[in-house]
């Protein structure tokens, strides 16, 4: 696989893509020309405006097919690859015991007006996600799930009261970038409460986040669609260990205890 | 829209045991009765505010706190709400503390008026004055209902069912309006303005025209008015009456119902348990608010839409199918008790089975037919796939087509049109246009298939429908076995796996047990009707 | 694939009049008989070239002219083709003009060999030698058929019908191969390599692996071999035998049929009138070529796919529905006469009704059921919408879903999977993937609906099917009323509104009336079998 | 309507578009990053990769939603607006009589290996298109329709033999730009036969042509999808008149003849 590539329609290198959009103007040749212009500005050349349909008197919907001239350069693709080893529940429990010598406390919530709890529940509830059990199932994790539409002050209060090791926040609604706004507001309040590197690990997640945005958003880690509980548990172990400057997977002091693990 | 329309072709497709059906209804009544009793014994801040709204009190203070909130809070602070807000309020007016409600509210907010609970002969003038004010208010709702009836008479209803129901959700009433009009022109019979996230937890109704909702637009009286006026215009243009829907749900359910009646909305989302389960609103608060709001809807000629679809966004649509049926039976009981007629019962259900399940489409048909046959005279509201919609918009368009087909084959009354972008964004203008094209194709090309759709009496579909009905009866029996029936089952996670104890949840502090002398002329007028 | 599989659930859905069905078949036989006679009385350059190919002559000269063309041209130039090419050719070999066919062809091309028509006792050795060579050739086809049977026995057939048929059309065999393999992995049971535009009008078969087709890849022996080998590999990987399809159509129909037999292709597009109507190929040339090619297919165990779908790309699918039925009846007659068995008759029809026509889907069901019941033991080939596919790929995906549903509901044998980009480009890799997802959803979610699909005997669907059958019988009667039956009706525009006189069209100069002593051992061997 | 606009999702100016394509690489985070990069290069920012599905081991299909930053500038949209008046069949017939004093001869064909005749037939055959009768219906036009898969030399020979006023060519197959290649080949042959401005008017048409390409392709006029017979007839009158330097719609010498017109 070369580092440079183009989209594939039916022949290597043909660069073919499909595009659809609406322009706020009446249907007609002018509108088709405008659609063509937009496609060209996007790098589609030649662009075939294969469908143009009026939506009422002042909008037109278009479908465009054509070859895009841009090259994808794989060497420049920046991906948040998993920066920690993926642990089984057994290993996580063991690592927590080694690391903290007590249970890890995780406080979760949907903040703002967001009431989509299915995602955070998938991570926290025993039921879990994609065949994996959620964090409640981990003997060494205490989960406090505050549910939906929790305000930032309430969340911080709970985190303090529970002496949380980690705060997990879900944001699903993205209209007008609600998820980004709410996350930034949370991060600001968090940093007023705890200095950088102190306080609980701050994690946000939701289907439309870009995992590369953690720094920009002021949180420790972002998880996007398809996240599983083990991803999160493993990350938390890793993050807490890093704060303490230790290797969480070093041989445990009480390895014989492994026998009685349910997981 | 009469029930006969939907059912003529699908009425006898399932060989349901009439004895089991009777039993299911009887059980629902048994489960519901104590809740009605509970609702009769309480009032809430929102019921009292709704009463003031019906009496004509509008507007808000400079911070946006509505005058109804300020006034109810003041009365509550001074004399409590056990006897209702109207006695102290009209007593104050009779006493000349202010020349009208609005002035009284302002003075109350400024602390420059004292309330008392008039007793003995002092009470009668207050009572009469309140009654007059509320007769006027209910009269306005009656007038709006007649207005609707006249418009429907003049412009006509859609020629066929299902009625096509489309949502707009821009967050900005001024973007919503042209989109709603465009949707109506393309064939929508009903426009629903989705509400901003979070409004359901506000214990007041915002004021004025709003442009800053998230994934929905605030429900306000002014927004209602603007949209209804726009759709009236479009209705005339199109020669058919386009209906408008909003949400009588959340902490302000009774007030929003009143505003809907006053602004001639035509349908309202209004479920007996949604707020409890999905918004963690206190169960008692919900049941009290719900009864009042349904009485308003009954009077206003508004069709309610119940929210059974929501169960299936968190629970599995096959495993939990019977919870939908159970909730429909309860919603029906509570609705009729509140005075709603069959044609006003837009009972909800949804096409939410995992499309990867073998025979998923036929399972959907079984569920949809069951609802159709259990409630033959209700305009069932059929909700599209949401949970299993992904970013693959082509697949989304396909699933929506089969949802549409199921709607046609099973004679649904109201079809909430699915959007291919359900898994991605709130609907775009073009999504609605494409979605309507999908509906039209399925209806015109394949709608007639009802003639050819004859599930055998011992076949897969009939067996499945029978099974779900049986499980629903069992569930109702299980609820009755709880000491406090429904309240206990809600507390122990019987519905949607959510545990909602009767003394928990939001808005409990807004619930007030009625004292002996409790008065509410609005409630009396509505009750009389019910 | 046995007929029973497709028909078990759909066999008796239409109350067709058995007398009318019998009459339709009898009329088709009456119409077809003189054409068979005509075909027996003629040979063509391509039949003779096919004979040489069966005898093992391959390759081409430096300009790409195949040796079979050079040799047939040389023989024709010297002694004519009235007696067939084999007598002069094997006479020359017996006479020692060259040690083998290939050398003979080269010498003939160079003008360094003389041909004669051996007479009397001179003829017998030539005849015997030719017969031996062709027994060997036909033996190779038999071996390929046994090979297929063994592979199917070992790897198995798809578990269900319809079989999923997908096309690749890149123009480059080396892009086609990975795409075909990907399609098979995603669920295709059959891969068709679409042919380059224009090949049907070439009077020779190109040689070697090719990469420069337009909207399709040249049909060559090497391309056949490469693709079959690749699919054999994939078949093993998947544990199911993936079939390969190409076109025995156009001016070289008999030769391509022979190559298909030799390279173990499994299905071939082969229609009795497509070349006449859609490529303006001379009618006599077509009928002669067609009979020989079908005899080869019969022997090779190849399933033919007829081309009735094409009528509906130019004529209206409702108005012209009966022309499809008529053509199916004729194709059946010609096919059986040539020795093909019911399981080899992939009779074509298509979902081409304007989607804006009211009840279009049910009309499609009526047409599809009619075909299903008329030909209960044939693996009908059901073609997707093409004509009414536009650049609106979302709508395209929707139409394809209903096409798939119709396929399931009416028990079609072979489903040519529709592409959402039909109105735009030849299929992309992703189009096939999305299309297969569409098929899988419809099949798994709704396929069982056959249990519930019971068009009433006096309903819309039954009435429509009856009407089309009636019109088809009338059309056959009208054809018989022409002086020269079918040939005259083809000339006067009865089919697809195209006028194709018997003495017009391409390739007429390649038709030769057989002389009394005409010999063709291949034809004799195939005829014996028929 | 302002001259500058952006695509419209559900709010004015939001710039939202939908895009789909395949990349020739295995599914995974790297692939999603690559998809994001391509979307960004096309000007979509932020881009949400909302769907990523492996197609076998070496391809991945993507659906992307997002806001495109480009502005459409209507002032820069170049459209081939109809440069001639649209005539009724009656007017066309009259104009031809005035102009040529004989019937106009039109030769039509699909050239190359293209066998899609429906489009050219829609223009030429009586049956017509979109409710309009085809050119055969015009009393003053003689139509010679050569059908499909006609070679360029055969077409030129027919044009000469018929003394054609116009040659109409259809091209539907666009794979590997077949339509453009064939048109260029035709135009070259045409120019070898007749000097610029002489010989028949040369028109090509087909659903995927860009009408602005006439000059580039060396033909007089290009017609794209949705063309109707009257468009073509009107254009031909206009083009022939222009060559003669006259106004084709000037009052006719024999206007009374109009009475007997069938059209
Ligand atoms: C179920 C659902 C609901 C349910 C929610 C029930 C509940 N208790 O959560 C109900 C019916 C109540 C609902 C209501 C609304 N919904 Co809703 N809903 C959905 C739906 C159908 C599925 C979401 C879901 O459950 N996904 C399954 C979970 C498992 O996936 P996930 O959330 O992505 O989570 C995974 C990862 O993202 C990650 N993750 C998520 N959070 C976190 C957190 C952490 C810390 C970590 C580590 C990982 C992580 O891990 C999870 C497992 O992999 C989507 C449409 C769709 N098909 O996606 C719309 C959708 C999300 N809803 C939407 C909207 C607008 C609403 C409403 C606001 C509409 C309205 N105005 O009334 C309301 C109000 C809700 C509110 N106040 O927020 C929009 C959002 C549009 C947008 N992009 O902004 C969507 C996309 C539908 C649409 N196209 O309009 N909804
Ligand atoms: C009907 C059809 C056929 C019929 C053609 C019958 C016939 N006699 O024409 C049959 C079945 C024979 C056929 C075969 C093939 N087809 Co075909 N066919 C189509 C189909 C379904 C419709 C085309 C059509 O008739 N449109 C209706 C007419 C009225 O529209 P139109 O051509 O655009 O014409 C209008 C304008 O463009 C304009 N116009 C057109 N020409 C001209 C000329 C002039 C001078 C003017 C002024 C105007 C003008 O005016 C017309 C009226 O508005 C399309 C798919 C689709 N839905 O579009 C595929 C399609 C065109 N076919 C295609 C292909 C690949 C083929 C084959 C090559 C496949 C194969 N390898 O076997 C074969 C071989 C044909 C060949 N050698 O060219 C592809 C082309 C892909 C591409 N973009 O390159 C398409 C798009 C299908 C696909 N997605 O794969 N096909
Ligand atoms: C009955 C009912 N109320 C309200 C809502 C909307 O949710 P929210 O409470 O966020 O307004 C829904 C969901 O569609 C519903 O079904
Ligand atoms: C029987 C038959 N032959 C051939 C073709 C292909 O056309 P062409 O003649 O251009 O190869 C078709 C069309 O799909 C067909 O149905």
PDB file of C-alpha atoms in Angstrom, chain B residues 274-345:
ATOM      1  CA  UNK B 274     -42.401   9.246  29.479  1.00  0.00           C
ATOM      2  CA  UNK B 275     -41.364  12.009  31.861  1.00  0.00           C
ATOM      3  CA  UNK B 276     -40.941   9.550  34.699  1.00  0.00           C
ATOM      4  CA  UNK B 277     -38.896   7.048  32.825  1.00  0.00           C
ATOM      5  CA  UNK B 278     -36.882   9.177  30.430  1.00  0.00           C
ATOM      6  CA  UNK B 279     -36.552  12.476  32.276  1.00  0.00           C
ATOM      7  CA  UNK B 280     -36.561  11.243  35.859  1.00  0.00           C
ATOM      8  CA  UNK B 281     -39.499  13.460  36.690  1.00  0.00           C
ATOM      9  CA  UNK B 282     -41.267  12.494  39.863  1.00  0.00           C
ATOM     10  CA  UNK B 283     -44.036   9.946  39.205  1.00  0.00           C
ATOM     11  CA  UNK B 284     -46.712  11.728  41.235  1.00  0.00           C
ATOM     12  CA  UNK B 285     -45.903  15.050  39.607  1.00  0.00           C
ATOM     13  CA  UNK B 286     -46.188  13.397  36.242  1.00  0.00           C
ATOM     14  CA  UNK B 287     -49.490  11.660  36.852  1.00  0.00           C
ATOM     15  CA  UNK B 288     -51.102  14.785  38.268  1.00  0.00           C
ATOM     16  CA  UNK B 289     -49.824  17.024  35.479  1.00  0.00           C
ATOM     17  CA  UNK B 290     -50.759  14.476  32.927  1.00  0.00           C
ATOM     18  CA  UNK B 291     -54.387  14.158  33.979  1.00  0.00           C
ATOM     19  CA  UNK B 292     -54.902  17.920  33.854  1.00  0.00           C
ATOM     20  CA  UNK B 293     -53.142  18.287  30.539  1.00  0.00           C
ATOM     21  CA  UNK B 294     -55.230  15.520  29.012  1.00  0.00           C
ATOM     22  CA  UNK B 295     -58.391  17.150  30.185  1.00  0.00           C
ATOM     23  CA  UNK B 296     -57.284  20.291  28.378  1.00  0.00           C
ATOM     24  CA  UNK B 297     -56.496  18.301  25.234  1.00  0.00           C
ATOM     25  CA  UNK B 298     -59.850  16.594  25.393  1.00  0.00           C
ATOM     26  CA  UNK B 299     -61.602  19.952  25.565  1.00  0.00           C
ATOM     27  CA  UNK B 300     -59.427  21.511  22.871  1.00  0.00           C
ATOM     28  CA  UNK B 301     -60.015  18.712  20.382  1.00  0.00           C
ATOM     29  CA  UNK B 302     -56.292  17.987  20.317  1.00  0.00           C
ATOM     30  CA  UNK B 303     -55.000  14.556  19.343  1.00  0.00           C
ATOM     31  CA  UNK B 304     -52.410  13.255  21.756  1.00  0.00           C
ATOM     32  CA  UNK B 305     -49.363  11.268  20.686  1.00  0.00           C
ATOM     33  CA  UNK B 306     -48.116   8.846  23.282  1.00  0.00           C
ATOM     34  CA  UNK B 307     -44.474   7.901  23.578  1.00  0.00           C
ATOM     35  CA  UNK B 308     -44.209   4.129  23.490  1.00  0.00           C
ATOM     36  CA  UNK B 309     -41.590   4.392  20.768  1.00  0.00           C
ATOM     37  CA  UNK B 310     -39.144   5.620  23.376  1.00  0.00           C
ATOM     38  CA  UNK B 311     -39.071   2.303  25.227  1.00  0.00           C
ATOM     39  CA  UNK B 312     -37.602   0.704  22.175  1.00  0.00           C
ATOM     40  CA  UNK B 313     -34.704   3.122  21.935  1.00  0.00           C
ATOM     41  CA  UNK B 314     -33.257   1.702  25.134  1.00  0.00           C
ATOM     42  CA  UNK B 315     -34.844  -1.750  25.383  1.00  0.00           C
ATOM     43  CA  UNK B 316     -34.808  -4.429  22.698  1.00  0.00           C
ATOM     44  CA  UNK B 317     -37.783  -4.103  20.373  1.00  0.00           C
ATOM     45  CA  UNK B 318     -38.472  -7.820  20.294  1.00  0.00           C
ATOM     46  CA  UNK B 319     -37.964  -8.611  23.968  1.00  0.00           C
ATOM     47  CA  UNK B 320     -39.785  -5.465  25.078  1.00  0.00           C
ATOM     48  CA  UNK B 321     -42.589  -5.525  22.520  1.00  0.00           C
ATOM     49  CA  UNK B 322     -45.128  -6.308  25.196  1.00  0.00           C
ATOM     50  CA  UNK B 323     -44.134  -3.271  27.253  1.00  0.00           C
ATOM     51  CA  UNK B 324     -45.290  -1.158  24.332  1.00  0.00           C
ATOM     52  CA  UNK B 325     -48.661  -2.902  24.301  1.00  0.00           C
ATOM     53  CA  UNK B 326     -48.960  -2.554  28.053  1.00  0.00           C
ATOM     54  CA  UNK B 327     -48.166   1.132  27.931  1.00  0.00           C
ATOM     55  CA  UNK B 328     -50.675   1.627  25.108  1.00  0.00           C
ATOM     56  CA  UNK B 329     -53.369   0.006  27.222  1.00  0.00           C
ATOM     57  CA  UNK B 330     -52.500   2.246  30.171  1.00  0.00           C
ATOM     58  CA  UNK B 331     -52.312   5.350  28.009  1.00  0.00           C
ATOM     59  CA  UNK B 332     -55.702   4.460  26.606  1.00  0.00           C
ATOM     60  CA  UNK B 333     -57.187   4.035  30.057  1.00  0.00           C
ATOM     61  CA  UNK B 334     -55.764   7.300  31.393  1.00  0.00           C
ATOM     62  CA  UNK B 335     -56.756   9.153  28.248  1.00  0.00           C
ATOM     63  CA  UNK B 336     -60.357   8.021  28.285  1.00  0.00           C
ATOM     64  CA  UNK B 337     -60.606   8.712  31.981  1.00  0.00           C
ATOM     65  CA  UNK B 338     -59.479  12.261  31.235  1.00  0.00           C
ATOM     66  CA  UNK B 339     -62.162  12.654  28.618  1.00  0.00           C
ATOM     67  CA  UNK B 340     -60.298  12.008  25.396  1.00  0.00           C
ATOM     68  CA  UNK B 341     -62.169  10.179  22.682  1.00  0.00           C
ATOM     69  CA  UNK B 342     -60.868   7.347  20.539  1.00  0.00           C
ATOM     70  CA  UNK B 343     -60.106   9.610  17.587  1.00  0.00           C
ATOM     71  CA  UNK B 344     -57.806  11.633  19.846  1.00  0.00           C
ATOM     72  CA  UNK B 345     -55.620   8.681  20.821  1.00  0.00           C
TER      73      UNK B 345
END
